[in-house]
Coordinates of C-alpha atoms and ligand atoms in Angstrom, one line a residue:
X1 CA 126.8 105.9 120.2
X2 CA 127.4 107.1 117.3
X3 CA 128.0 111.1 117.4
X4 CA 126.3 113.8 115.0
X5 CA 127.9 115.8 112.4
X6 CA 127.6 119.5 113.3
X7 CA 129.9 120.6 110.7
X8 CA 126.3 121.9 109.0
X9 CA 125.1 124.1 112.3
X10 CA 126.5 127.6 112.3
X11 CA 126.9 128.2 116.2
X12 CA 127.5 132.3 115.3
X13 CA 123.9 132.5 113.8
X14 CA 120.8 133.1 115.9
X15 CA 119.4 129.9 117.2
X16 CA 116.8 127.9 115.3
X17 CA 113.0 128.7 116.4
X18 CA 111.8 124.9 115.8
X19 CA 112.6 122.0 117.8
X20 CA 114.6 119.5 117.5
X21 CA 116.4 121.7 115.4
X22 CA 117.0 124.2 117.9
X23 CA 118.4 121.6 120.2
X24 CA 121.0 120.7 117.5
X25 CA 122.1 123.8 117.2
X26 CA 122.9 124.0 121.4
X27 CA 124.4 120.6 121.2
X28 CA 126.7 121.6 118.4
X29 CA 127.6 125.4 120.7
X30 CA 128.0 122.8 124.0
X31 CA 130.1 120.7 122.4
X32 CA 132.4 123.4 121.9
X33 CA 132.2 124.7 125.2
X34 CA 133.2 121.0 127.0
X35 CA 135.8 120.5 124.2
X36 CA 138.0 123.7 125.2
X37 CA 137.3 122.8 129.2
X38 CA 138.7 119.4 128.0
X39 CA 141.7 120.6 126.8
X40 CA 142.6 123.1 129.1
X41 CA 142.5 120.0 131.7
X42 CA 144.2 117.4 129.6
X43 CA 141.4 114.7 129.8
X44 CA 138.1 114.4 129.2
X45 CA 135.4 115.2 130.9
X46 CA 132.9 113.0 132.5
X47 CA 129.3 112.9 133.9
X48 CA 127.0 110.2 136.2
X49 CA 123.5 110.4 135.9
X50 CA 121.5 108.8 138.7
X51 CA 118.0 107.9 138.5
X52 CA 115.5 107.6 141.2
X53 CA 112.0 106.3 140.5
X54 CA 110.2 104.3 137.9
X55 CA 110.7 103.1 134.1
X56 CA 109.4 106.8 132.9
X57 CA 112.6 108.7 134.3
X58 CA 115.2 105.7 133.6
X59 CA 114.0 106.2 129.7
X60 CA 113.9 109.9 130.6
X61 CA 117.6 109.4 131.6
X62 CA 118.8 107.4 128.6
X63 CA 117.9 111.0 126.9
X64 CA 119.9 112.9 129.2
X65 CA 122.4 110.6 128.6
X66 CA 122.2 110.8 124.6
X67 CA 123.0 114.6 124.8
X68 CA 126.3 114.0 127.2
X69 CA 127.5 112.0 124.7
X70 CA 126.6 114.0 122.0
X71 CA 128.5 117.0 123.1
X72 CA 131.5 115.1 124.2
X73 CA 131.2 113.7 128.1
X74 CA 132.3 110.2 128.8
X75 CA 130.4 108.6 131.2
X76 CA 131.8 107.6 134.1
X77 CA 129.5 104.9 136.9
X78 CA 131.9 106.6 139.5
X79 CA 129.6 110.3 140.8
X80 CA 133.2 111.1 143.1
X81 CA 135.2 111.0 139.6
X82 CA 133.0 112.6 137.5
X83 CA 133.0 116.3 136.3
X84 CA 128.7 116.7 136.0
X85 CA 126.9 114.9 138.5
X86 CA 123.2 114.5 137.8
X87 CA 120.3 113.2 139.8
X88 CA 117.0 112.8 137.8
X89 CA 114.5 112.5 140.6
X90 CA 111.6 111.1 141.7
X91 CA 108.8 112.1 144.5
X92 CA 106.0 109.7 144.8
X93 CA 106.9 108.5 148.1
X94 CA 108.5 110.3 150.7
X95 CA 111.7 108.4 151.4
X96 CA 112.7 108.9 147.9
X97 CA 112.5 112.4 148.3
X98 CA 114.8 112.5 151.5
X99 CA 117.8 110.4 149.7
X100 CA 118.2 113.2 146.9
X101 CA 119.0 115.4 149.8
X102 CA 121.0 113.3 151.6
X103 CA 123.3 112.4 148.8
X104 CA 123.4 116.4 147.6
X105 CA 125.0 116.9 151.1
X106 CA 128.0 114.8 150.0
X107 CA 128.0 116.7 146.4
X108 CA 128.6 119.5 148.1
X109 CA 131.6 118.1 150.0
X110 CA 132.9 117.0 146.7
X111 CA 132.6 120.5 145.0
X112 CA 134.6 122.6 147.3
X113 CA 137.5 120.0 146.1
X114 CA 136.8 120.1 142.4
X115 CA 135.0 123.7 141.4
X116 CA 134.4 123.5 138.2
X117 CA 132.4 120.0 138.7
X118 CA 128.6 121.1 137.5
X119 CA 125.5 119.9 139.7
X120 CA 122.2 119.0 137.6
X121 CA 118.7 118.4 139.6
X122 CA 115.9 117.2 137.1
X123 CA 112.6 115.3 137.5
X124 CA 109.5 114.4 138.9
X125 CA 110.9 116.5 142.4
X126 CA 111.9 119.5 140.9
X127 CA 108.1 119.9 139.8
X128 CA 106.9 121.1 143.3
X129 CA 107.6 124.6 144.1
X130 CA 108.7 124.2 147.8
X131 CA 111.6 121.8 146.6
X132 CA 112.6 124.4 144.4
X133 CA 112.7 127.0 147.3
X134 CA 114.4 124.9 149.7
X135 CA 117.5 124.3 147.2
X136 CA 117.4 128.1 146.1
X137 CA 117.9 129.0 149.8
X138 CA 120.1 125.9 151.1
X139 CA 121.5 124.3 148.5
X140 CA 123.2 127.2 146.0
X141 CA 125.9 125.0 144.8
X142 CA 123.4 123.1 142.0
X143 CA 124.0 124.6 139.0
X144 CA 121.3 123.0 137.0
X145 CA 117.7 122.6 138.0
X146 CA 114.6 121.9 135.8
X147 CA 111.6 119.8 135.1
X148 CA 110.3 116.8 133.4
X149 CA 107.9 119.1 130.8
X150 CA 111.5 120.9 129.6
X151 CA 113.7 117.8 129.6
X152 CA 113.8 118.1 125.9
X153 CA 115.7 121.1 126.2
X154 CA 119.0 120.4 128.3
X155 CA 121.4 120.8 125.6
X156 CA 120.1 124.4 125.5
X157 CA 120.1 124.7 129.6
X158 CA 124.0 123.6 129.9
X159 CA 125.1 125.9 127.5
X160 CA 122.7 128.6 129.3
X161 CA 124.7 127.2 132.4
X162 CA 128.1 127.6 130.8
X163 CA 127.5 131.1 129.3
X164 CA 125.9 132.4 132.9
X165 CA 128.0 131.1 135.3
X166 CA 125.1 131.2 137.9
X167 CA 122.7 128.5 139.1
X168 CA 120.1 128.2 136.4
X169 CA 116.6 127.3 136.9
X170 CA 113.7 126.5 134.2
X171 CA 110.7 124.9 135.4
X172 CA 107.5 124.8 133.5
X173 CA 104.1 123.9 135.3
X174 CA 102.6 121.5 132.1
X175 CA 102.9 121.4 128.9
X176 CA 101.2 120.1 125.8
X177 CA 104.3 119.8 123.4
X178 CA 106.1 116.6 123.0
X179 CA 109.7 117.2 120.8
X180 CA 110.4 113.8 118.5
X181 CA 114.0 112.9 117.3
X182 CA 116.4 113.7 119.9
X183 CA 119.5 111.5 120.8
X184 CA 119.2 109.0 123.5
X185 CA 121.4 106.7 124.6
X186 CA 120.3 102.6 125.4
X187 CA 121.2 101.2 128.7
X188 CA 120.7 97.6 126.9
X189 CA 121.4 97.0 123.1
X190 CA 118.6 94.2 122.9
X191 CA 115.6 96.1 124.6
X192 CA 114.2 98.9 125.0
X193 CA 111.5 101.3 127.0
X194 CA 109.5 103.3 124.4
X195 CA 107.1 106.0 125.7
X196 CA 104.0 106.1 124.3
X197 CA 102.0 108.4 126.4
X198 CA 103.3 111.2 129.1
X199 CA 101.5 112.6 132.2
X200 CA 98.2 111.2 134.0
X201 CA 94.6 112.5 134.5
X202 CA 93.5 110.0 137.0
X203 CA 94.2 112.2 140.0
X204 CA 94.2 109.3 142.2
X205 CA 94.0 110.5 145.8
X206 CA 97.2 109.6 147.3
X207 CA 99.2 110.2 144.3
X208 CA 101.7 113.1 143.5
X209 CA 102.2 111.7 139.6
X210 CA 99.9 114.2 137.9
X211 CA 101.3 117.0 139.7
X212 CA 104.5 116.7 138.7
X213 CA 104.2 115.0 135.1
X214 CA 101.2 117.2 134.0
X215 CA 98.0 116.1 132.0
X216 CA 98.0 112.9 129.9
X217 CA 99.2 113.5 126.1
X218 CA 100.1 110.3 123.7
X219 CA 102.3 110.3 121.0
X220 CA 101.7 109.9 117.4
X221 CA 101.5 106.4 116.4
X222 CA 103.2 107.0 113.5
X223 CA 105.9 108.8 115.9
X224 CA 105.9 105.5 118.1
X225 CA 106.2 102.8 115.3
X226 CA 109.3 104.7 113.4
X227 CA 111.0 104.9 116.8
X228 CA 110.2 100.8 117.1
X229 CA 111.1 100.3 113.6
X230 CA 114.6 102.7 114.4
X231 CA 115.4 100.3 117.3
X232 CA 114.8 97.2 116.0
X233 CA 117.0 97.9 113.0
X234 CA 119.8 98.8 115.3
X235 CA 119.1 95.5 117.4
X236 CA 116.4 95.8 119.8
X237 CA 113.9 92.7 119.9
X238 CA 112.0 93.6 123.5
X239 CA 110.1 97.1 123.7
X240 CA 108.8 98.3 126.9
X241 CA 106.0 101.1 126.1
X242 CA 105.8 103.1 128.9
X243 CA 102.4 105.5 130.1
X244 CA 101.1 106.2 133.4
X245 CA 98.0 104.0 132.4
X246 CA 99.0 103.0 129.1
X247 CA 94.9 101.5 128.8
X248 CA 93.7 105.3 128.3
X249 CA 96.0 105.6 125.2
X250 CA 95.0 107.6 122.6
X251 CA 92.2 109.7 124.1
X252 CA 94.0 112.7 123.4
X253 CA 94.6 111.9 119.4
X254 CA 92.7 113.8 116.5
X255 CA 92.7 110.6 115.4
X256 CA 91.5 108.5 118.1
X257 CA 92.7 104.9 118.6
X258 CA 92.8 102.6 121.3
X259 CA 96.0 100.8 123.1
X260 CA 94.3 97.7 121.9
X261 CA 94.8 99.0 118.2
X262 CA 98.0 100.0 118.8
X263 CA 99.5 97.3 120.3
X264 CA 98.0 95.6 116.9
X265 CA 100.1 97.8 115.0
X266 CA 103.2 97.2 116.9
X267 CA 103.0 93.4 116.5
X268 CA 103.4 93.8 112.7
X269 CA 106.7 95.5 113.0
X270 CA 109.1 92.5 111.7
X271 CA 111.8 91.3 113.9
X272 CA 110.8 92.7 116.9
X273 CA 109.7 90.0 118.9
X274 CA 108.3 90.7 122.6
X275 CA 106.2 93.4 123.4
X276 CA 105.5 94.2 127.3
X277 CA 103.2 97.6 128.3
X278 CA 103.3 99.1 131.7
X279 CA 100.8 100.8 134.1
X280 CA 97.8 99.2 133.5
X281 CA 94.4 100.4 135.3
X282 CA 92.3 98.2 135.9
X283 CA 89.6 100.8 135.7
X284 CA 90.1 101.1 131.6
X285 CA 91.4 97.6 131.2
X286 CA 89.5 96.6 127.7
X287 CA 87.9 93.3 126.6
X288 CA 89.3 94.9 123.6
X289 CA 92.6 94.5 124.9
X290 CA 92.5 91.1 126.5
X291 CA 91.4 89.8 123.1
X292 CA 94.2 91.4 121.4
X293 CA 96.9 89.5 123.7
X294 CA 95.0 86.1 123.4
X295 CA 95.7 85.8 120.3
X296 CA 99.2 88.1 120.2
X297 CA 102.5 86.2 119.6
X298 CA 104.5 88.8 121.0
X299 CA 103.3 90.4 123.6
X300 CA 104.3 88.9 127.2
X301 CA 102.8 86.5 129.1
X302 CA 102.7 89.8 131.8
X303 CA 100.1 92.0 133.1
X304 CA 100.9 94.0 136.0
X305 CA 97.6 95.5 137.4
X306 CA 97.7 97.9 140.5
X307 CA 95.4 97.1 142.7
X308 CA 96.3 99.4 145.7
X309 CA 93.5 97.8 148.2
X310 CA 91.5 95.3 148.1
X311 CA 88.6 97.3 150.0
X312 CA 85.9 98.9 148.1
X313 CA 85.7 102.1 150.1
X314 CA 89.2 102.3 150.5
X315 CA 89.4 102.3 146.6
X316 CA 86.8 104.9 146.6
X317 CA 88.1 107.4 148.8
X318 CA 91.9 106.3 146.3
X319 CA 89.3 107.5 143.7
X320 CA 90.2 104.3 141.7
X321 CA 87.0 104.0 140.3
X322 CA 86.5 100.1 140.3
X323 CA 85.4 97.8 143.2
X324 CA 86.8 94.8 144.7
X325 CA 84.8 92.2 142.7
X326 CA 85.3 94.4 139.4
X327 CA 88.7 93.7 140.1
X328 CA 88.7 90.1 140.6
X329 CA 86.2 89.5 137.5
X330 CA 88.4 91.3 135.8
X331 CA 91.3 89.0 136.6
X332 CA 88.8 86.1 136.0
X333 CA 88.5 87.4 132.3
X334 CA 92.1 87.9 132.0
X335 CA 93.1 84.5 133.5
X336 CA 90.5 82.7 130.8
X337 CA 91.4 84.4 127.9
X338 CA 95.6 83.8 128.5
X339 CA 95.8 80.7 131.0
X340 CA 99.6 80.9 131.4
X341 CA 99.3 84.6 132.2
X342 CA 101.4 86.2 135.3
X343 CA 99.6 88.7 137.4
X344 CA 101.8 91.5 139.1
X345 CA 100.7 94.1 141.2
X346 CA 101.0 97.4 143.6
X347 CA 99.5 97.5 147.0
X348 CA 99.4 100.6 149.5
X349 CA 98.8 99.8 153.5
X350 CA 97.8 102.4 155.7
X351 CA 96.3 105.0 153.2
X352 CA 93.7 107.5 155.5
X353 CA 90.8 105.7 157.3
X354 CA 91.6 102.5 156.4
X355 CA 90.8 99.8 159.0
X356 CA 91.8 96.0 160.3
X357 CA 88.1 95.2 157.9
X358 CA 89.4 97.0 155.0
X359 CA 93.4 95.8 154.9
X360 CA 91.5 92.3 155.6
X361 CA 90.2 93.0 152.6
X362 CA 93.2 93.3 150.8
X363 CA 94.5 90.7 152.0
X364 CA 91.7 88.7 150.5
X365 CA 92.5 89.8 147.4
X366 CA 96.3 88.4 147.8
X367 CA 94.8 85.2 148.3
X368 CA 92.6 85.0 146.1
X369 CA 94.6 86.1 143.0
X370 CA 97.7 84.4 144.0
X371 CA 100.1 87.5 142.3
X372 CA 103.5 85.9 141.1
X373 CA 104.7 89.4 142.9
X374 CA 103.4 92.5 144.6
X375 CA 105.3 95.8 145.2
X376 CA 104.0 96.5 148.8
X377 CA 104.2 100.3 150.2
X378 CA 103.4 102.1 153.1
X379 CA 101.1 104.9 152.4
X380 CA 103.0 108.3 152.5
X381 CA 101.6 111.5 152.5
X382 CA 102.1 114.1 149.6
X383 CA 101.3 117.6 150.3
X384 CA 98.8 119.0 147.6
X385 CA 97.3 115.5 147.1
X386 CA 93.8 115.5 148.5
X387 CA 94.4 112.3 150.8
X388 CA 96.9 114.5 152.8
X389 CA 94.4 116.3 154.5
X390 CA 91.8 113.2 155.1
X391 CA 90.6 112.5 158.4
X392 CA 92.3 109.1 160.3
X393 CA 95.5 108.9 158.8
X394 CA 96.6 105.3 160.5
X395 CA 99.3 105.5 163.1
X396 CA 102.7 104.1 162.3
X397 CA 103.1 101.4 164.4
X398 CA 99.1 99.8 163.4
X399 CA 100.7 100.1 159.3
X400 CA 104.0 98.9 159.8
X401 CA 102.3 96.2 161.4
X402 CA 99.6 95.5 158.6
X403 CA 102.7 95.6 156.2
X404 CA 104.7 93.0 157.7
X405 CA 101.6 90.4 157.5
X406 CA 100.8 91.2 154.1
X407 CA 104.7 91.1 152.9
X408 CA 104.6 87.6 154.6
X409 CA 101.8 86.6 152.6
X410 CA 102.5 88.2 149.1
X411 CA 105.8 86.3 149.8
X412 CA 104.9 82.9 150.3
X413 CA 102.0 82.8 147.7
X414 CA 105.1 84.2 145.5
X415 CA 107.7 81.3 146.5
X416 CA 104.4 79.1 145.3
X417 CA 103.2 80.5 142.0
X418 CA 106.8 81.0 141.0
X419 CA 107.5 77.8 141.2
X420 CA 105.2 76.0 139.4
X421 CA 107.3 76.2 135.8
X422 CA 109.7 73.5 137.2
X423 CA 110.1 71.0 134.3
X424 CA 108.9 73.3 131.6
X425 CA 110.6 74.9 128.5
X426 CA 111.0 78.5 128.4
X427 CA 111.8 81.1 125.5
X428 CA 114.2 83.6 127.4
X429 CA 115.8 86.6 126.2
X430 CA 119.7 86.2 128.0
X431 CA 120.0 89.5 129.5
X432 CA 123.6 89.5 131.4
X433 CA 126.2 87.9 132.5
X434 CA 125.6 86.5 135.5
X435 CA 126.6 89.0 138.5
X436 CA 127.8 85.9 140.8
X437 CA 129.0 83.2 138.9
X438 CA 131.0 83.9 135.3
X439 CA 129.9 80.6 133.9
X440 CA 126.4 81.6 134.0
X441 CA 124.1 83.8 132.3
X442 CA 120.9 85.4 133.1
X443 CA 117.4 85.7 131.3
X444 CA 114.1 86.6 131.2
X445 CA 111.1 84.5 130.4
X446 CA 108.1 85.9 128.6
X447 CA 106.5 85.7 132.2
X448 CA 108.9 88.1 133.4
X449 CA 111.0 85.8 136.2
X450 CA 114.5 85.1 135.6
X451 CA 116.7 82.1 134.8
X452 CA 120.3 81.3 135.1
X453 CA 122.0 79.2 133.3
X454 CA 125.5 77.8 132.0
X455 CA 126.4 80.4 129.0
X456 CA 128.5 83.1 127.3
X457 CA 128.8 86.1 126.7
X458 CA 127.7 85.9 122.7
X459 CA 124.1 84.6 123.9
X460 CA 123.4 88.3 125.7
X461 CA 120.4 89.7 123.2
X462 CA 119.1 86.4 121.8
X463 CA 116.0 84.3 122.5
X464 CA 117.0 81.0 123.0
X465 CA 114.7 77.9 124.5
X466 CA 115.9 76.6 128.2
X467 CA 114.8 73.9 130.5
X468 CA 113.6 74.8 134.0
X469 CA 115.6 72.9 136.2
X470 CA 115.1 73.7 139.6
X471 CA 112.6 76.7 141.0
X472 CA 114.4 79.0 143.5
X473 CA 111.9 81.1 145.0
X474 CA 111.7 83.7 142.8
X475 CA 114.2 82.7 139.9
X476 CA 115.2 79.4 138.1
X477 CA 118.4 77.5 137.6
X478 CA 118.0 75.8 134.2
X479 CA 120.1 75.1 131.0
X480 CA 119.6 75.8 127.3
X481 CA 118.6 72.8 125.5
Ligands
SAH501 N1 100.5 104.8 137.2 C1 100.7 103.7 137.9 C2 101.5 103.9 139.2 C3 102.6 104.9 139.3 S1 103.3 105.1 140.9 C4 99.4 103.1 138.3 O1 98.4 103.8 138.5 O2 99.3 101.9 138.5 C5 103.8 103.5 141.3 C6 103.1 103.0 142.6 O3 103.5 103.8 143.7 C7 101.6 103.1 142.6 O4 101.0 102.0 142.0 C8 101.3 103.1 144.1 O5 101.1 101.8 144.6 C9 102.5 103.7 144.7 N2 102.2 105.0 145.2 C10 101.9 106.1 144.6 N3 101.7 107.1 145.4 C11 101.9 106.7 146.7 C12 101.9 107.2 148.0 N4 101.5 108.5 148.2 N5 102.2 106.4 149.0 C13 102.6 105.2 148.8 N6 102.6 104.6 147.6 C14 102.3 105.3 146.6
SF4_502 FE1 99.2 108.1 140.2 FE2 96.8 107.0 139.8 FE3 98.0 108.3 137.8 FE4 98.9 106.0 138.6 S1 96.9 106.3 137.7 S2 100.1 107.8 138.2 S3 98.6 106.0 140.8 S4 97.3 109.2 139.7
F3S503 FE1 108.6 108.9 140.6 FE2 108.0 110.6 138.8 FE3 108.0 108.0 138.2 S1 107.4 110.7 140.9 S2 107.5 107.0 140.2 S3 109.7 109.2 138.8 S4 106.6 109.5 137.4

């Protein structure tokens, strides 16, 4: 990356009022702080950021990332060698919870070796209060916790943390700001997530999302085309936009406008040259919309559409506000307008009252739809979501059981589905090296599955056309013709 010039930011005046500005001027004061640490040790110091959850906090962490760098850590993938350990968390399910504490456990041990290693907590977790008790009581060796409303602000948190010495913690309940033009740093030169909206107001039953991301705001189109128009300049030709339920964007503008119109506006921007979206809700899905990527030349041959159940009351008591057959019509109309389409989605077994009928249901739904993948979960209870406190929550062994048949069957259709490409010609975008075999390299087709194939190193971040070999399941072996 490459770094700032600071030389302009006076770190003995007051700090600016206005953002970004203000966060300038902390980078520019942090910087100094980590360069004198630096040379009082003799080497540089370095940081691992791990992130937990879904494609909102990895591009959340690519910002944390940008202002490391930016005020002189090097990044290290190795969290025993490195000097600020930071875990940007996520909460919607239990068991992701538990890990963050399991793996602070060993931090700990780590820090009684090395004191002056720093601790940062951020993320989706840190939102609910009693997390935040339990590591003010338990857990005093963090030194940095805050939130996902106030990420924008960590430059100005570490240097708060290097001037106090004391754990510090800054945690806002919502927030209707959004701060443009901060650093970030790319985990991938060729692609790219880009948000386009923050927070949810769906309040689905089960979910802990709004909670802790706070109520749905979009950016600024203008905002989101310079930041596409930025990254395509510097070499990005695959944007992600990223929202909660990216089919409600722009409700929030002055200037109203639809995700259909923007995704319009996107495809104009020259030399980018795949667009993908995620979440979809089926609920707001527009006809709009499925017109818009008929005729698109960039956007993906992708849709991933949650369905969560496949039972009508189920998905009332979710409060998902659609039904089983708008679902499938839905899918009908999606399928006819882009033939070639792949259909992803999200499923939850065992949510509160639901019975053998209902997750029959859903597994109707599976078969009917024939997904190219699913994400399958077992229902896990939030506290402060109302479906925590619903009658009949399903006993353990009854879901685990329900899980297993339905994994069995989102699985095989999977194997099926995938597989039907064999013989075709693909556009991919070569991604990687390939992690088992040097001679190979690894891509991804506008459909989302991956191919490998013979290749080197100067293919990773172009779009070349390769032959479909032989289906594997869920991947291809192929070469580039
Ligand atoms: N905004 C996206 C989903 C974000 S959370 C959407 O509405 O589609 C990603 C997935 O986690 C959800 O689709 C859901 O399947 C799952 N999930 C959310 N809360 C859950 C819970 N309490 N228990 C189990 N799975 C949950
Ligand atoms: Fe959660 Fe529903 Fe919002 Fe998705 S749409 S984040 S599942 S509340
Ligand atoms: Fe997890 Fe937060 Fe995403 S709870 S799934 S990281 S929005």
């Amino acid at each position: 990356m490459k770094l700032l010039d600071f030389s302009n930011i006076n770190i003995n005046e007051e700090a600016p009022v206005c953002e970004p500005e203000r966060q300038y001027y902390y980078m520019a004061k942090a910087r100094r702080y980590v360069t004198a640490k630096a040379d009082e040790l003799g080497h540089p110091l370095t940081f691992c950021v791990t992130t937990f959850g879904c494609q909102m906090n990895a591009r959340d962490s690519e910002k944390l990332v940008g202002v490391l760098e930016q005020i002189g850590y090097v990044e290290t993938s190795n969290e025993e060698e490195a000097d600020f350990v930071i875990y940007n968390t996520c909460t919607v399910r239990e068991n992701a919870n538990k890990r963050v504490y399991g793996r602070l456990g060993q931090l700990s041990r780590m820090k009684k070796q090395k004191p002056y290693m720093l601790i940062g907590l951020c993320g989706c977790m840190m939102q609910e209060p009693e997390v935040v008790e339990k590591l003010k009581k338990s857990y005093r060796f963090v030194d940095l916790i805050f939130g996902t409303h106030n990420i924008y602000k960590f430059a100005e948190l570490i240097v708060t943390r290097f001037e106090s010495e004391r754990m510090v913690i800054d945690i806002w309940k919502d927030t209707d700001k959004i701060v443009e033009d901060l650093p970030s740093e790319r985990k991938f030169p060729f692609k790219s997530g880009v948000n386009i909206m923050f927070g949810c107001n769906n309040f689905c039953s089960y979910c802990i999302v709004p909670y802790v991301r706070g109520r749905e705001r979009s950016r600024n189109p203008k905002d989101i085309i310079r930041e596409i128009e930025k990254l395509v300049a510097d070499g990005v030709v695959e944007v992600m936009l990223l929202g909660q339920n990216v089919n409600s964007y722009g409700k929030t503008l002055d200037e109203r406008m639809t995700f259909a119109e923007l995704l319009q506006e996107i495809e104009k921007i020259e030399g980018l040259e795949r667009i993908r979206f995620m979440t979809s809700h089926p609920k707001d899905l527009s006809d709009e919309l499925i017109e818009v990527m008929s005729k698109s030349k960039k956007i993906c041959k992708h849709l991933h559409l949650p369905i969560q159940s496949g039972s009508t009351n189920i998905l009332s008591k979710m409060n998902r506000r659609y039904t089983k057959e708008h679902y499938l019509e839905l899918v009908d109309k999606i399928r006819a307008a882009v033939p070639d389409i792949s259909l992803t989605t999200d499923i939850i077994v065992g949510f509160p009252g639901e019975t053998e009928e209902d997750f029959l249901e859903t597994l109707d739904v599976v078969r009917k739809v024939r997904y190219d993948s699913a994400f399958t979960f077992i229902y896990s209870k939030r506290t402060g979501t109302p479906a925590a406190t619903m009658e009949n929550q399903v006993p353990d062994d009854v879901v685990k059981e329900r899980f297993d048949r339905l994994l069995k069957e989102v699985q095989d259709i999977s194997a099926e589905v995938c597989s039907v490409h064999e013989g075709t010609i693909q556009s991919v975008l070569v991604e990687s090296m390939n992690d088992h075999d040097a001679s190979l390299v690894t891509g991804r087709m506008s459909n989302n599955l991956l191919v490998h194939f013979p290749g080197t190193q100067e293919l990773i971040g172009k779009i070349v056309d390769v032959h479909l070999l032989e289906a594997k399941g869920f991947y291809y072996m192929g070469e580039m013709i």
